[in-house]
PDB file of C-alpha atoms in Angstrom:
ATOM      1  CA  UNK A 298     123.824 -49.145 -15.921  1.00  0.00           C
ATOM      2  CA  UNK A 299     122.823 -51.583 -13.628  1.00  0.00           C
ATOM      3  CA  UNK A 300     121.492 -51.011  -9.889  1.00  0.00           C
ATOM      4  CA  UNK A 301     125.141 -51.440  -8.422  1.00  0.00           C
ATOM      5  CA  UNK A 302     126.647 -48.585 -10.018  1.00  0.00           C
ATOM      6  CA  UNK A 303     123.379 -46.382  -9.775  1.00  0.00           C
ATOM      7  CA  UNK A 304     123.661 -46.976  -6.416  1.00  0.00           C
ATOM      8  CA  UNK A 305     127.984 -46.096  -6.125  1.00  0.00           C
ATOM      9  CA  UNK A 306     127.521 -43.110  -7.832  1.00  0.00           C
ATOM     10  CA  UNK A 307     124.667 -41.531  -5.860  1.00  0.00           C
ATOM     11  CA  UNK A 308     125.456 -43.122  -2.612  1.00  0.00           C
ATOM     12  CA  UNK A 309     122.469 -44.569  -1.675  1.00  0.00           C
ATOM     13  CA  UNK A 310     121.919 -48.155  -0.893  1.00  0.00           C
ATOM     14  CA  UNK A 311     120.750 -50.703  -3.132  1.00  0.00           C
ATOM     15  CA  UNK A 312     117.790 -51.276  -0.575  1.00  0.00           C
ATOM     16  CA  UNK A 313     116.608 -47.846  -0.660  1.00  0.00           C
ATOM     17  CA  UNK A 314     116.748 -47.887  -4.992  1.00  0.00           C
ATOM     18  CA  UNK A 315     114.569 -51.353  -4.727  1.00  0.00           C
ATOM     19  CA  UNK A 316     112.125 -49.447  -2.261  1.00  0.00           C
ATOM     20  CA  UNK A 317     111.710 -46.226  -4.766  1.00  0.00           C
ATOM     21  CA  UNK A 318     111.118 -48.934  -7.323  1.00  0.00           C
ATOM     22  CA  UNK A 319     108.120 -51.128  -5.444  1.00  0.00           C
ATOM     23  CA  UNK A 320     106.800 -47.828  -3.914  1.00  0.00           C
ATOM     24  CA  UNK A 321     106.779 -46.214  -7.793  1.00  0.00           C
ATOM     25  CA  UNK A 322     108.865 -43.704  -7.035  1.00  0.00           C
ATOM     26  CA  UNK A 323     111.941 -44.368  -9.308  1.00  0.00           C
ATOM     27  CA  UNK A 324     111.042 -46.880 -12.188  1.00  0.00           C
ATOM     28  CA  UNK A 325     113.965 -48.524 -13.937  1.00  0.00           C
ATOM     29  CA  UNK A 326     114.111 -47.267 -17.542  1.00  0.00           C
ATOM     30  CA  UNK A 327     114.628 -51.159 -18.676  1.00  0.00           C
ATOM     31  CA  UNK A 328     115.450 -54.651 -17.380  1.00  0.00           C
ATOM     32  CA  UNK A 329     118.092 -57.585 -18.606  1.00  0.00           C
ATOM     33  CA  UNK A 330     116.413 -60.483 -20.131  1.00  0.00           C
ATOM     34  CA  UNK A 331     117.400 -61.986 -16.790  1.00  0.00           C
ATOM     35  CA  UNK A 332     115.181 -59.359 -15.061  1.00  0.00           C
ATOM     36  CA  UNK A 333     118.064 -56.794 -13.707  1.00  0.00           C
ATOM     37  CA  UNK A 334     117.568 -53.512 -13.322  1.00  0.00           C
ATOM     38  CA  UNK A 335     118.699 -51.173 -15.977  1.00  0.00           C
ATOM     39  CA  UNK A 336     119.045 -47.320 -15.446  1.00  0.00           C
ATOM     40  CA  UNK A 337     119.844 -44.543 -17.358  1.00  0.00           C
ATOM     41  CA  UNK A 338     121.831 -41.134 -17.079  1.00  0.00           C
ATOM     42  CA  UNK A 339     118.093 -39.744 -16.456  1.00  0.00           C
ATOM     43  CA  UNK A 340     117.102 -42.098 -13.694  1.00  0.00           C
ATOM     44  CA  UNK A 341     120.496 -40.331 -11.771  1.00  0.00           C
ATOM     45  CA  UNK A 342     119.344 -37.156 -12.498  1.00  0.00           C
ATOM     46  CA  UNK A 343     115.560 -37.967 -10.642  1.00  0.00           C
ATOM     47  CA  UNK A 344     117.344 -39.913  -8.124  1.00  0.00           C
ATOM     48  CA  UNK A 345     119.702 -37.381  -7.018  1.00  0.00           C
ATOM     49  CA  UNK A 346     116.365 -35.040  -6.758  1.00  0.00           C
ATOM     50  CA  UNK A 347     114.830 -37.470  -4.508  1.00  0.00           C
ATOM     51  CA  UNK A 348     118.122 -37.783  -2.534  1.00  0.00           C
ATOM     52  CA  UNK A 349     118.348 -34.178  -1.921  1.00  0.00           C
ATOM     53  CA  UNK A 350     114.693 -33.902  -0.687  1.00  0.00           C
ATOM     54  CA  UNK A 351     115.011 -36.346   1.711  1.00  0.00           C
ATOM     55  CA  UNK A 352     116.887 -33.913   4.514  1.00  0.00           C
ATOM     56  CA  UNK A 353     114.349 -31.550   4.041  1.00  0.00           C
ATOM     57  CA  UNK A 354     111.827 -34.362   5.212  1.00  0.00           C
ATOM     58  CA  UNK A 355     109.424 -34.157   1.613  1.00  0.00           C
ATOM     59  CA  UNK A 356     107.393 -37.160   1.921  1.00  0.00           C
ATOM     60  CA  UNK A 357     107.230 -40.142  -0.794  1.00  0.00           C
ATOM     61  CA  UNK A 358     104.065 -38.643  -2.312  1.00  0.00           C
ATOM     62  CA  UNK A 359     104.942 -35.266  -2.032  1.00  0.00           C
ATOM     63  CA  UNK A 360     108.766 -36.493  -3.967  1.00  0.00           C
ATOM     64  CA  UNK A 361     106.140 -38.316  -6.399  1.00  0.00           C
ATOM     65  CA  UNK A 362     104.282 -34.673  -7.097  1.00  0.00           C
ATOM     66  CA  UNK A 363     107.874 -33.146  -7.421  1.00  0.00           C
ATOM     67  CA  UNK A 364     108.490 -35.409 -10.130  1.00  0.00           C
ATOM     68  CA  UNK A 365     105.675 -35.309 -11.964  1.00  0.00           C
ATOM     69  CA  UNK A 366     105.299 -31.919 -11.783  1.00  0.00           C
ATOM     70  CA  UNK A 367     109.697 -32.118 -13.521  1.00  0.00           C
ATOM     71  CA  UNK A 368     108.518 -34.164 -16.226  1.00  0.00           C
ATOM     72  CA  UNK A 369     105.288 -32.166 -17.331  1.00  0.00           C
ATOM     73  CA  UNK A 370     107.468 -28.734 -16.928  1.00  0.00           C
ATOM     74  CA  UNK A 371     109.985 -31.186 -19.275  1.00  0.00           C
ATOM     75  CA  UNK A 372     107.178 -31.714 -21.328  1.00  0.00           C
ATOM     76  CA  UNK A 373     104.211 -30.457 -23.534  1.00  0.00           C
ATOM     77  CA  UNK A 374     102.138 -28.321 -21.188  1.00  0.00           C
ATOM     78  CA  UNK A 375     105.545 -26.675 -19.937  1.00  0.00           C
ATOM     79  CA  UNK A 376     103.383 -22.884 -19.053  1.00  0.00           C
ATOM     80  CA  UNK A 377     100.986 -23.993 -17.806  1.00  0.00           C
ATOM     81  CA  UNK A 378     100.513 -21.935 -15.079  1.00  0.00           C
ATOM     82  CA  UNK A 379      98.986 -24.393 -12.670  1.00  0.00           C
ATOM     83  CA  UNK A 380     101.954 -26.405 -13.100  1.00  0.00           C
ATOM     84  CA  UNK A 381     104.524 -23.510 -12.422  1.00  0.00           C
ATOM     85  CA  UNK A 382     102.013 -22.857  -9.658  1.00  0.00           C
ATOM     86  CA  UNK A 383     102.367 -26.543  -8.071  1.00  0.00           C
ATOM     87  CA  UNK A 384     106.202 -25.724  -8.689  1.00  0.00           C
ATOM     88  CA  UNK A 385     106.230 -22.260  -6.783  1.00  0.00           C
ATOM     89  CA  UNK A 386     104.337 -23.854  -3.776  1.00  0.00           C
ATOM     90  CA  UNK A 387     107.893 -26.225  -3.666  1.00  0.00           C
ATOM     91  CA  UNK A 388     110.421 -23.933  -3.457  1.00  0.00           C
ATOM     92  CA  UNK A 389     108.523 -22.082  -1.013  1.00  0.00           C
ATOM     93  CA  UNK A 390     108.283 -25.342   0.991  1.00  0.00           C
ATOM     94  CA  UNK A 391     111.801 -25.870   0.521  1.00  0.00           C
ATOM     95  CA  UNK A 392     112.805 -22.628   1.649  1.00  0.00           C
ATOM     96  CA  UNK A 393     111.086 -22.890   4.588  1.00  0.00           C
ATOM     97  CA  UNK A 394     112.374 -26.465   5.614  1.00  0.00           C
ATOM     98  CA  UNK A 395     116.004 -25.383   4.569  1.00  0.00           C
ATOM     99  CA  UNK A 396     115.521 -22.425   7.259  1.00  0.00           C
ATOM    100  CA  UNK A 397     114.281 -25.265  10.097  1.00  0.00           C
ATOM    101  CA  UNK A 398     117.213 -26.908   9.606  1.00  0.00           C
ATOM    102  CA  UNK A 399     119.387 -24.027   9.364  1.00  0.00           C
ATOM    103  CA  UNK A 400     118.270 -23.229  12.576  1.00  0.00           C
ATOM    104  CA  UNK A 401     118.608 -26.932  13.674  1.00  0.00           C
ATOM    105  CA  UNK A 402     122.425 -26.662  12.576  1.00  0.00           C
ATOM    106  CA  UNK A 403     122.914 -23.116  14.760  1.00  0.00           C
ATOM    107  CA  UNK A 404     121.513 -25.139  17.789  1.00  0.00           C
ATOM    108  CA  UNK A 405     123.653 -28.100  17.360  1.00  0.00           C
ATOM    109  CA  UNK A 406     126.470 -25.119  16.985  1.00  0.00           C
ATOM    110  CA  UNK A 407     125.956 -23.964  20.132  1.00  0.00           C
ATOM    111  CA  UNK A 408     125.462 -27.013  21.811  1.00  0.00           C
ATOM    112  CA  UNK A 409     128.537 -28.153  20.778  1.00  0.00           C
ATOM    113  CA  UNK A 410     130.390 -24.702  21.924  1.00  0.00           C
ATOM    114  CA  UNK A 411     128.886 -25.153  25.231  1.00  0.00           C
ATOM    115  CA  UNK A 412     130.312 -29.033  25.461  1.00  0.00           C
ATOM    116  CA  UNK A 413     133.527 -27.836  24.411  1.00  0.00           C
ATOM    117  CA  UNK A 414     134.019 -24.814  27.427  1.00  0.00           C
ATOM    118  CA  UNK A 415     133.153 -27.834  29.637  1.00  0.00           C
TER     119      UNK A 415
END
């Protein structure tokens, strides 16, 4: 598919898909002999994993680790321990971040309750 319809169904912007590109992050899986991007099923799948770290404020080389650490778990070398260890050390980081934010929301909750009695 090409960067259009990547972009529809994930709902990101073609600008942001062009930055994960030139920053490495999310590689087209093949280009139009007139140079357009060309993604696959696969590229949605690591997009919409970068999309859903972005809230909880991962950084671009901390999404790049995530992803490598996917594809080698996808891959030969799947138990290796280090790997589920790298992996671990995520979803503890995402737990945490989820919490912030769950916390965040209650705030805004409140905030809003107090606006609202106004």
């Amino acid at each position: 598919m090409h960067i259009g319809e990547l972009a529809e169904r994930t709902g990101l912007s073609l600008r942001t898909i062009r930055h994960y590109d030139e920053v490495g992050l999310l590689k087209p899986t093949g280009r139009t002999e007139g140079g357009f991007r060309l993604y696959t099923q696969g590229d949605i799948g690591r997009l919409m994993v970068i999309r859903r770290m972005k809230p909880l404020g991962f950084m671009l080389d901390e999404m790049t680790e995530l992803l490598r650490i996917i594809d080698t778990l996808g891959g030969i070398g799947s138990e290796d321990p280090a790997v589920r260890a790298d992996l671990d050390g995520f979803i503890i980081q995402a737990v945490e971040r989820r919490a912030k934010l769950q916390q965040q929301l209650a705030m805004a909750d409140e905030f809003l309750a107090l606006l609202r009695t106004q």
